[in-house]
PDB file of C-alpha atoms in Angstrom:
ATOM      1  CA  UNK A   1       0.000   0.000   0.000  1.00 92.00           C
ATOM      2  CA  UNK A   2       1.233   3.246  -0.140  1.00 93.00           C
ATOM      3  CA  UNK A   3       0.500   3.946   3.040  1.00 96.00           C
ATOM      4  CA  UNK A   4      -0.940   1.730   5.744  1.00 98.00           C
ATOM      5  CA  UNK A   5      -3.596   4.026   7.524  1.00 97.00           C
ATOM      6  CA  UNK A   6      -4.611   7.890   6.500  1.00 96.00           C
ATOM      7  CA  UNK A   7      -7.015   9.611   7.719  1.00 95.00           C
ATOM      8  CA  UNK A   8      -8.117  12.784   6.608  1.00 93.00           C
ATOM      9  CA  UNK A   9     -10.735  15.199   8.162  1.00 90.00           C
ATOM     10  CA  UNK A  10     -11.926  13.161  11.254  1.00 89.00           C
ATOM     11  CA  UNK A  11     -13.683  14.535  14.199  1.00 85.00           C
ATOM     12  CA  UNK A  12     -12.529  11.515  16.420  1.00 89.00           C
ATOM     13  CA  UNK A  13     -10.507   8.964  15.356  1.00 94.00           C
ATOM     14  CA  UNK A  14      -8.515   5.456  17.447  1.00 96.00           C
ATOM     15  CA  UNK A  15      -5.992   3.692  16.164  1.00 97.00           C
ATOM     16  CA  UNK A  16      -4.717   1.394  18.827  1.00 98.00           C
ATOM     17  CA  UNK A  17      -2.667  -2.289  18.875  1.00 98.00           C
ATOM     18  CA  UNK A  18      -1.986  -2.077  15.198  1.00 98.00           C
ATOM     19  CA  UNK A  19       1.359  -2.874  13.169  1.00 98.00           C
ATOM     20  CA  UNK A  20       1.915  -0.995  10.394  1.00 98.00           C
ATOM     21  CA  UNK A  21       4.764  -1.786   8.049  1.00 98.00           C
ATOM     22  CA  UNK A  22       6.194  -1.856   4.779  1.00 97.00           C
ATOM     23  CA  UNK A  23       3.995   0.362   3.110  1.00 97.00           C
ATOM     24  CA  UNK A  24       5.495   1.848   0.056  1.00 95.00           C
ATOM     25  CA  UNK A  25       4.883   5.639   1.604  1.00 94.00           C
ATOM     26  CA  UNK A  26       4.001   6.497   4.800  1.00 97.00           C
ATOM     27  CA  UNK A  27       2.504   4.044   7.850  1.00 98.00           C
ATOM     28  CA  UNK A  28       0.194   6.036   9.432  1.00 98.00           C
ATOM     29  CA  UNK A  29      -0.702   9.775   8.472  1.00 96.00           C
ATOM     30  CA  UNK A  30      -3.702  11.855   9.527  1.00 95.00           C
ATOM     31  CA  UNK A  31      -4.346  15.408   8.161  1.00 94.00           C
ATOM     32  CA  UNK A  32      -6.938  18.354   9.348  1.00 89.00           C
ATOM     33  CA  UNK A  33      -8.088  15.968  11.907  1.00 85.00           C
ATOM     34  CA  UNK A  34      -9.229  16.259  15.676  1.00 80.00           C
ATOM     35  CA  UNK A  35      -9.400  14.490  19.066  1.00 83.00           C
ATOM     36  CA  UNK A  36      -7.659  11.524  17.635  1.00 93.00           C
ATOM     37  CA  UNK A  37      -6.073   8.905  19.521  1.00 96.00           C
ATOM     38  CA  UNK A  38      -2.755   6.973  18.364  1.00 97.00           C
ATOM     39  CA  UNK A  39      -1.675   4.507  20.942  1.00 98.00           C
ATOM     40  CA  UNK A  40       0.540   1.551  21.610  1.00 98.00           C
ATOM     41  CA  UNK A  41       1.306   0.904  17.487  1.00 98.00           C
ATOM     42  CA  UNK A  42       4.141  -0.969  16.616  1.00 98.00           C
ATOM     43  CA  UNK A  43       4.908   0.968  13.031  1.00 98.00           C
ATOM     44  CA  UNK A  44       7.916   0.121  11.333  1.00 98.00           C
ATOM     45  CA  UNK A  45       9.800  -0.470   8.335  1.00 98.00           C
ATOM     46  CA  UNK A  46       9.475   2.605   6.073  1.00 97.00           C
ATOM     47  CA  UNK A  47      12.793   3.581   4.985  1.00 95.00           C
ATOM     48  CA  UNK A  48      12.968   5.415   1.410  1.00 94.00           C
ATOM     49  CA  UNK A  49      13.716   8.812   1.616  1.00 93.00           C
ATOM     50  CA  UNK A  50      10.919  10.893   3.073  1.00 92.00           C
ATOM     51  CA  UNK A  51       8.707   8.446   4.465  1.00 97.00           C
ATOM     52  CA  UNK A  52       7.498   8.741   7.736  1.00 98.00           C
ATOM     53  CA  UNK A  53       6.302   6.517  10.192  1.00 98.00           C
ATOM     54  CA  UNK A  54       3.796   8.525  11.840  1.00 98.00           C
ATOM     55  CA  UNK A  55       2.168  11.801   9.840  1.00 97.00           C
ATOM     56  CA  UNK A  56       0.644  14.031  11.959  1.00 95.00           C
ATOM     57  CA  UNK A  57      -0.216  17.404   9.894  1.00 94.00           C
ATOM     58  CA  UNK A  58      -2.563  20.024  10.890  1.00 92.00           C
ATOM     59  CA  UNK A  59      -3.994  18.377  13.913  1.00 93.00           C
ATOM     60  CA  UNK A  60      -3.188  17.710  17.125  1.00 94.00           C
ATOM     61  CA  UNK A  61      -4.054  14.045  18.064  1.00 96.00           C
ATOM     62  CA  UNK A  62      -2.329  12.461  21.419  1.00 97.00           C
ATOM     63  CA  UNK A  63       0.469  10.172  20.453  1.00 98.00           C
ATOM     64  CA  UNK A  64       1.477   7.424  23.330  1.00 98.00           C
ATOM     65  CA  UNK A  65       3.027   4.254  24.162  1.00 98.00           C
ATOM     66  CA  UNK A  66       3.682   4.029  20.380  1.00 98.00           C
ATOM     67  CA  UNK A  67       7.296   1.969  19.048  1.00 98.00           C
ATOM     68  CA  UNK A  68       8.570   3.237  16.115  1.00 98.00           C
ATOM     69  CA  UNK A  69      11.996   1.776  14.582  1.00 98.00           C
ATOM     70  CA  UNK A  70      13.536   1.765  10.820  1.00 98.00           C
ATOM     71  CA  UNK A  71      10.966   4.627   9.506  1.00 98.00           C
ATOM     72  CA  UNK A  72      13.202   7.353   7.989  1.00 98.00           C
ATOM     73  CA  UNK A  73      11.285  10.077   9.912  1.00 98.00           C
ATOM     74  CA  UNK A  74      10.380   8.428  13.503  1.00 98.00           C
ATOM     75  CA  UNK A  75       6.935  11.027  13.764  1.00 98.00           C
ATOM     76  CA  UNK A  76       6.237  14.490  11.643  1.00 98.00           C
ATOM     77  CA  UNK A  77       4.173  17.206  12.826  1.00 97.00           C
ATOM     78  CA  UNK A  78       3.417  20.046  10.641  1.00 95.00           C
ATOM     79  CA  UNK A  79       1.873  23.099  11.297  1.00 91.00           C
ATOM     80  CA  UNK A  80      -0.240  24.934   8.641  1.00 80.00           C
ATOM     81  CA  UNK A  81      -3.348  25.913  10.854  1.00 78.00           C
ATOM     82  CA  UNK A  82      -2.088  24.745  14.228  1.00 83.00           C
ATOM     83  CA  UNK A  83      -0.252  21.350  14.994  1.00 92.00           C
ATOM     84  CA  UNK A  84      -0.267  20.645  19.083  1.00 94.00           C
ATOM     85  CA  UNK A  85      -0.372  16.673  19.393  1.00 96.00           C
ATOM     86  CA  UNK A  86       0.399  15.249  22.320  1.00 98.00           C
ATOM     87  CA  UNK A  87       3.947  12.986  22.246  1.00 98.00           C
ATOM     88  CA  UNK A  88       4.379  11.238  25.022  1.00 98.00           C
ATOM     89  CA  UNK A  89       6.222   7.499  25.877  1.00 98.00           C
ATOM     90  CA  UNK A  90       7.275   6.372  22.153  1.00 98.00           C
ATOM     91  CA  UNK A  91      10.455   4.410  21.904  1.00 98.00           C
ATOM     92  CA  UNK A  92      11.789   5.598  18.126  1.00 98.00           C
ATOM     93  CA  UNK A  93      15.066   3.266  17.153  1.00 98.00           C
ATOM     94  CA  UNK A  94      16.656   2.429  14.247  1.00 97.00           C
ATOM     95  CA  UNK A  95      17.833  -1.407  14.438  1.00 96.00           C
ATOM     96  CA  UNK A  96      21.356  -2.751  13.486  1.00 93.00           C
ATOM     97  CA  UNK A  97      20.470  -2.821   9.954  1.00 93.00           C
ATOM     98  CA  UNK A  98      17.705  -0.527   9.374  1.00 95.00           C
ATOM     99  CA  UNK A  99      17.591   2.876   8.326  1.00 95.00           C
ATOM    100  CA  UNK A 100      16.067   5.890  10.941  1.00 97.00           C
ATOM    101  CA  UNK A 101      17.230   9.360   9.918  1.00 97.00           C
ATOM    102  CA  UNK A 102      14.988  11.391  11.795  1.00 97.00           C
ATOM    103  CA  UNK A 103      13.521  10.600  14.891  1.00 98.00           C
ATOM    104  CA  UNK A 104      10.622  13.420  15.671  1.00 98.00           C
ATOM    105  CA  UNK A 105      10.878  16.427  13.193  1.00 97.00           C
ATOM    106  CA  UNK A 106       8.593  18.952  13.548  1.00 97.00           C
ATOM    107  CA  UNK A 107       8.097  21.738  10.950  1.00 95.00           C
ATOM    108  CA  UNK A 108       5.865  24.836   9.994  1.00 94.00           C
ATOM    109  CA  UNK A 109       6.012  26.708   6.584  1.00 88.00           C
ATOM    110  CA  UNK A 110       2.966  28.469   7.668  1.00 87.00           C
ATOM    111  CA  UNK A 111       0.983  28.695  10.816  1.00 90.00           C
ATOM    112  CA  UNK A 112       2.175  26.904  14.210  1.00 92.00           C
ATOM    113  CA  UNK A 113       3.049  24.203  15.225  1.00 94.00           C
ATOM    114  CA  UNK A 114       3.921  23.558  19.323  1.00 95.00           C
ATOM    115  CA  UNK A 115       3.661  19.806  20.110  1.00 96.00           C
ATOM    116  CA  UNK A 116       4.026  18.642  23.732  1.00 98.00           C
ATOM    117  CA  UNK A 117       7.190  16.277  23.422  1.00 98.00           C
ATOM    118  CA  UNK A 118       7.375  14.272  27.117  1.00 98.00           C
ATOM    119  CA  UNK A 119       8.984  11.238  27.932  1.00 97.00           C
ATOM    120  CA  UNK A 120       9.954   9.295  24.898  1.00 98.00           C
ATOM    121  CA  UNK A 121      13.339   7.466  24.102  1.00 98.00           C
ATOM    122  CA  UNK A 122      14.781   7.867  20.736  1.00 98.00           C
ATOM    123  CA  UNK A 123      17.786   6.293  19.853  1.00 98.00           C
ATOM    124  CA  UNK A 124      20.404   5.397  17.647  1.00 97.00           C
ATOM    125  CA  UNK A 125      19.229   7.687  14.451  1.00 97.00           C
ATOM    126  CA  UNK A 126      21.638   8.734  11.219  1.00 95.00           C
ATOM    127  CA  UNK A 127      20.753  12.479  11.982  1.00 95.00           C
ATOM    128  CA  UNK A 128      18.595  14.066  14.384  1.00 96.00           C
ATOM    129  CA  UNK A 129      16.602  13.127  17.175  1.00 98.00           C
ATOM    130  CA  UNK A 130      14.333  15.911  17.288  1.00 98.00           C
ATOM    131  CA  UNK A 131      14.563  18.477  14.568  1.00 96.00           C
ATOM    132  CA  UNK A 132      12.376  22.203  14.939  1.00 96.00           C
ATOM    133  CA  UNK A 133      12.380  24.353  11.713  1.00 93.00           C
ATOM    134  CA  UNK A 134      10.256  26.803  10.941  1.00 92.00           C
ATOM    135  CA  UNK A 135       9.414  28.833   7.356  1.00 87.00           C
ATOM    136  CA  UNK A 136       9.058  32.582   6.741  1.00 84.00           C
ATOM    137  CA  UNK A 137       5.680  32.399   7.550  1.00 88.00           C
ATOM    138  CA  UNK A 138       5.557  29.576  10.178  1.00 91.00           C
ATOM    139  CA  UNK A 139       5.555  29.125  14.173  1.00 93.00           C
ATOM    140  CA  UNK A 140       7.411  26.300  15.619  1.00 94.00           C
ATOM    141  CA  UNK A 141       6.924  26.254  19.464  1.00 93.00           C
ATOM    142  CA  UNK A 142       7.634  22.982  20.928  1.00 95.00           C
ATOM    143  CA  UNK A 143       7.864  21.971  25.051  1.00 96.00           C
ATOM    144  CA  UNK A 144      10.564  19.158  25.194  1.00 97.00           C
ATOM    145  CA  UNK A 145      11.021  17.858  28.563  1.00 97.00           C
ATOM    146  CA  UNK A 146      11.775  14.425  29.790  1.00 97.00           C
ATOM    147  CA  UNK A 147      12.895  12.853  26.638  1.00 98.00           C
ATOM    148  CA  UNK A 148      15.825  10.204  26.712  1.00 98.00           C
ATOM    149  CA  UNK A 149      18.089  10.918  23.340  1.00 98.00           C
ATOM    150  CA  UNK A 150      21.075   9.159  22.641  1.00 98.00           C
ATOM    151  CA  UNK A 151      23.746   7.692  20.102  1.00 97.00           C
ATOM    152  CA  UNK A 152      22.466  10.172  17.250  1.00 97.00           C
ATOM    153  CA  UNK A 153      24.967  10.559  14.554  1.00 95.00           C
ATOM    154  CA  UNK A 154      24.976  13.966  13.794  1.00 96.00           C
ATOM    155  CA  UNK A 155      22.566  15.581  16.528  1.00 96.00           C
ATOM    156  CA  UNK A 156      20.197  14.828  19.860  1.00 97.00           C
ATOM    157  CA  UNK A 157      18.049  18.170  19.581  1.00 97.00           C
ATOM    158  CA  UNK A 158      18.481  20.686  17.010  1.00 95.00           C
ATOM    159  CA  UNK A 159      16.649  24.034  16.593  1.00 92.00           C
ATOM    160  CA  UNK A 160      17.332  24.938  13.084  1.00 85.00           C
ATOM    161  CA  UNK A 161      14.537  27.927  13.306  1.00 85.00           C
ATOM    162  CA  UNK A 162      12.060  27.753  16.085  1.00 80.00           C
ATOM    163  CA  UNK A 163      11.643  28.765  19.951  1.00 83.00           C
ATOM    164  CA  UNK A 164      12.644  25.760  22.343  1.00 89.00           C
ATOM    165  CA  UNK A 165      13.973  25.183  25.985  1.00 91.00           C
ATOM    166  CA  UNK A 166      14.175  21.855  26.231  1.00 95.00           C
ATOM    167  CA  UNK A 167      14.868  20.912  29.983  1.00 95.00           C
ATOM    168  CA  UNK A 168      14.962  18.099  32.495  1.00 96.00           C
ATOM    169  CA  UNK A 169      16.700  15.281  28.964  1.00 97.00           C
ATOM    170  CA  UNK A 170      19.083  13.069  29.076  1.00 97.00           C
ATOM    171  CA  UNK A 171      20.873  13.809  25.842  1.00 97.00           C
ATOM    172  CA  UNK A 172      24.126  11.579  25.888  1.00 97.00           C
ATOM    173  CA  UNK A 173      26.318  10.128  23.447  1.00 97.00           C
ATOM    174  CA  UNK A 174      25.388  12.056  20.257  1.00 97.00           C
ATOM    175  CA  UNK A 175      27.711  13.865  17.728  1.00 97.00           C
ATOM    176  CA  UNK A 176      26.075  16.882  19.149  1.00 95.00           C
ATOM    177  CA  UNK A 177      23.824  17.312  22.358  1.00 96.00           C
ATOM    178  CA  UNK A 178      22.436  20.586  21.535  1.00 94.00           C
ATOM    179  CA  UNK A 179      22.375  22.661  18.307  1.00 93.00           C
ATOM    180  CA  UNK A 180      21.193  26.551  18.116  1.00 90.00           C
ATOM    181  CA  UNK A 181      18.834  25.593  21.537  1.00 86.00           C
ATOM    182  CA  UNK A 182      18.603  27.728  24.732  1.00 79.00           C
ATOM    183  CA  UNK A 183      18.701  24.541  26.989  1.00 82.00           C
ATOM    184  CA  UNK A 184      17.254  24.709  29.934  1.00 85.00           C
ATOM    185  CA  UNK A 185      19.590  24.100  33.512  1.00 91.00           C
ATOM    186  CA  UNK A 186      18.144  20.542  34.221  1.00 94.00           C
ATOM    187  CA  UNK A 187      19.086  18.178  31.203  1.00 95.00           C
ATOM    188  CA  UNK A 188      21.944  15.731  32.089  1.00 95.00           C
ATOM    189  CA  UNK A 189      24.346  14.171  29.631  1.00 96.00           C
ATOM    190  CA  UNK A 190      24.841  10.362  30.786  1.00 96.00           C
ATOM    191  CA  UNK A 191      24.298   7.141  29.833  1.00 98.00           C
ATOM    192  CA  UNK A 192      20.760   5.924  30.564  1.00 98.00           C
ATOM    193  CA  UNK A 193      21.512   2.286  31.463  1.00 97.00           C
ATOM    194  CA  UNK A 194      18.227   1.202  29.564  1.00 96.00           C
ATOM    195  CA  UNK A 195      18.827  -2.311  28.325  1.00 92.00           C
ATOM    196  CA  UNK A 196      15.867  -3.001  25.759  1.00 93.00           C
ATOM    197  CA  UNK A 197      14.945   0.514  26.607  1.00 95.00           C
ATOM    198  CA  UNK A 198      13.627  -0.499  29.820  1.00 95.00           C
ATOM    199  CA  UNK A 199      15.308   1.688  32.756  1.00 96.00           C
ATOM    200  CA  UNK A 200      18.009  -0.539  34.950  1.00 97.00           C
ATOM    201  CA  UNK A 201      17.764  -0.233  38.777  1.00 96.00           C
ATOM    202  CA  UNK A 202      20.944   2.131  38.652  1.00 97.00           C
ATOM    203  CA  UNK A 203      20.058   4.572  36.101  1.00 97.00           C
ATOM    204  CA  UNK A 204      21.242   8.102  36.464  1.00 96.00           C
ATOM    205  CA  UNK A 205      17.600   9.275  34.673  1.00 96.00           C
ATOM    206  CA  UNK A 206      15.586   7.737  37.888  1.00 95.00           C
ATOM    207  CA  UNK A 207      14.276  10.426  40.113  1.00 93.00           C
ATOM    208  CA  UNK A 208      16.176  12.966  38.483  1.00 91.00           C
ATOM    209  CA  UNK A 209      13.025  15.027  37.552  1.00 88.00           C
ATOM    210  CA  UNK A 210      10.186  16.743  39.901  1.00 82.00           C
TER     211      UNK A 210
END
């Protein structure tokens, strides 16, 4: 298919305990929708150049407990009205031999877009774990807190145009942390001891936010 799930235009939409993979496009995108609901997916495998494993433009659905690995964009949100989904708990990899470029990128040519970006784990990406860029006409506003983001190639969280703080991260191990961001005085740089990304008793990222 060329892609494995769109929806366009919905009022209310749930798309829970699905895999989505190996669609020629994109595996999930929704457009100029509302209220939706995008939960524990397992969404994978979409790796030519541009494709994105979950699509989230011009709406602002709530994102959770999703895993996302060897997509070349982990999520996309972009703005053109306003763009404020919910991210919260996704694990976004790319495996030994897949390919994972971007792991949330979130863009506006034209209106805004300000997701809430809490507690995920993205790791192991070719380029950027969380990319902000914004057009001449656009608003990218993002709140990043809580996010683990390691072993990125190039960078962990990079505001190429934009307003972000991001505070209270562990951003360890990438080429670079932090690019063109006004990080906040509570993100730590260590490793997160997460075998299988699950947390290990002596973690340094365990109680180290309010």
């Amino acid at each position: 298919n060329q892609r494995g799930i769109g929806i366009i235009s919905s009022s209310a939409f749930k798309i829970r305990f699905c895999e989505i993979y190996s669609n020629t496009n994109d595996g999930l995108y929704a457009e100029s929708s509302t209220d939706g609901d995008i939960y524990r997916n397992t969404i994978h495998t979409h790796q030519t150049t541009h494709n994105i494993g979950i699509g989230v433009f011009y709406c602002s659905p709530q994102i959770k407990r999703n895993k996302l690995y060897d997509n070349y964009t982990g999520i996309k949100v972009m703005g053109g009205s306003t763009a404020s989904p919910d991210i919260r708990n996704n694990v976004i990899y790319r495996t030994s031999t897949g390919v994972m470029v971007h792991g949330i990128w979130v863009y506006a040519d034209s209106g805004e877009a300000s997701p809430t970006i809490y507690h995920n784990t993205i790791d192991n990406v070719s380029n950027w774990g969380i990319i902000l860029y914004q057009g001449s006409s656009g608003v990218v506003q993002p709140l990043i807190k809580y996010n683990i983001v390691t072993n990125c190639q190039n960078y962990g969280i990079y505001c190429g145009s934009g307003v972000a703080a991001p505070d209270y991260n562990n951003v360890w191990g990438n080429g670079t942390n932090f690019e063109y961001c006004s990080a906040g005085d509570n993100n730590i740089s260590h490793d997160p001891k997460y075998g299988s990304y699950t947390l290990q008793s002596d973690s340094p990222c365990i109680n180290a936010i309010p």
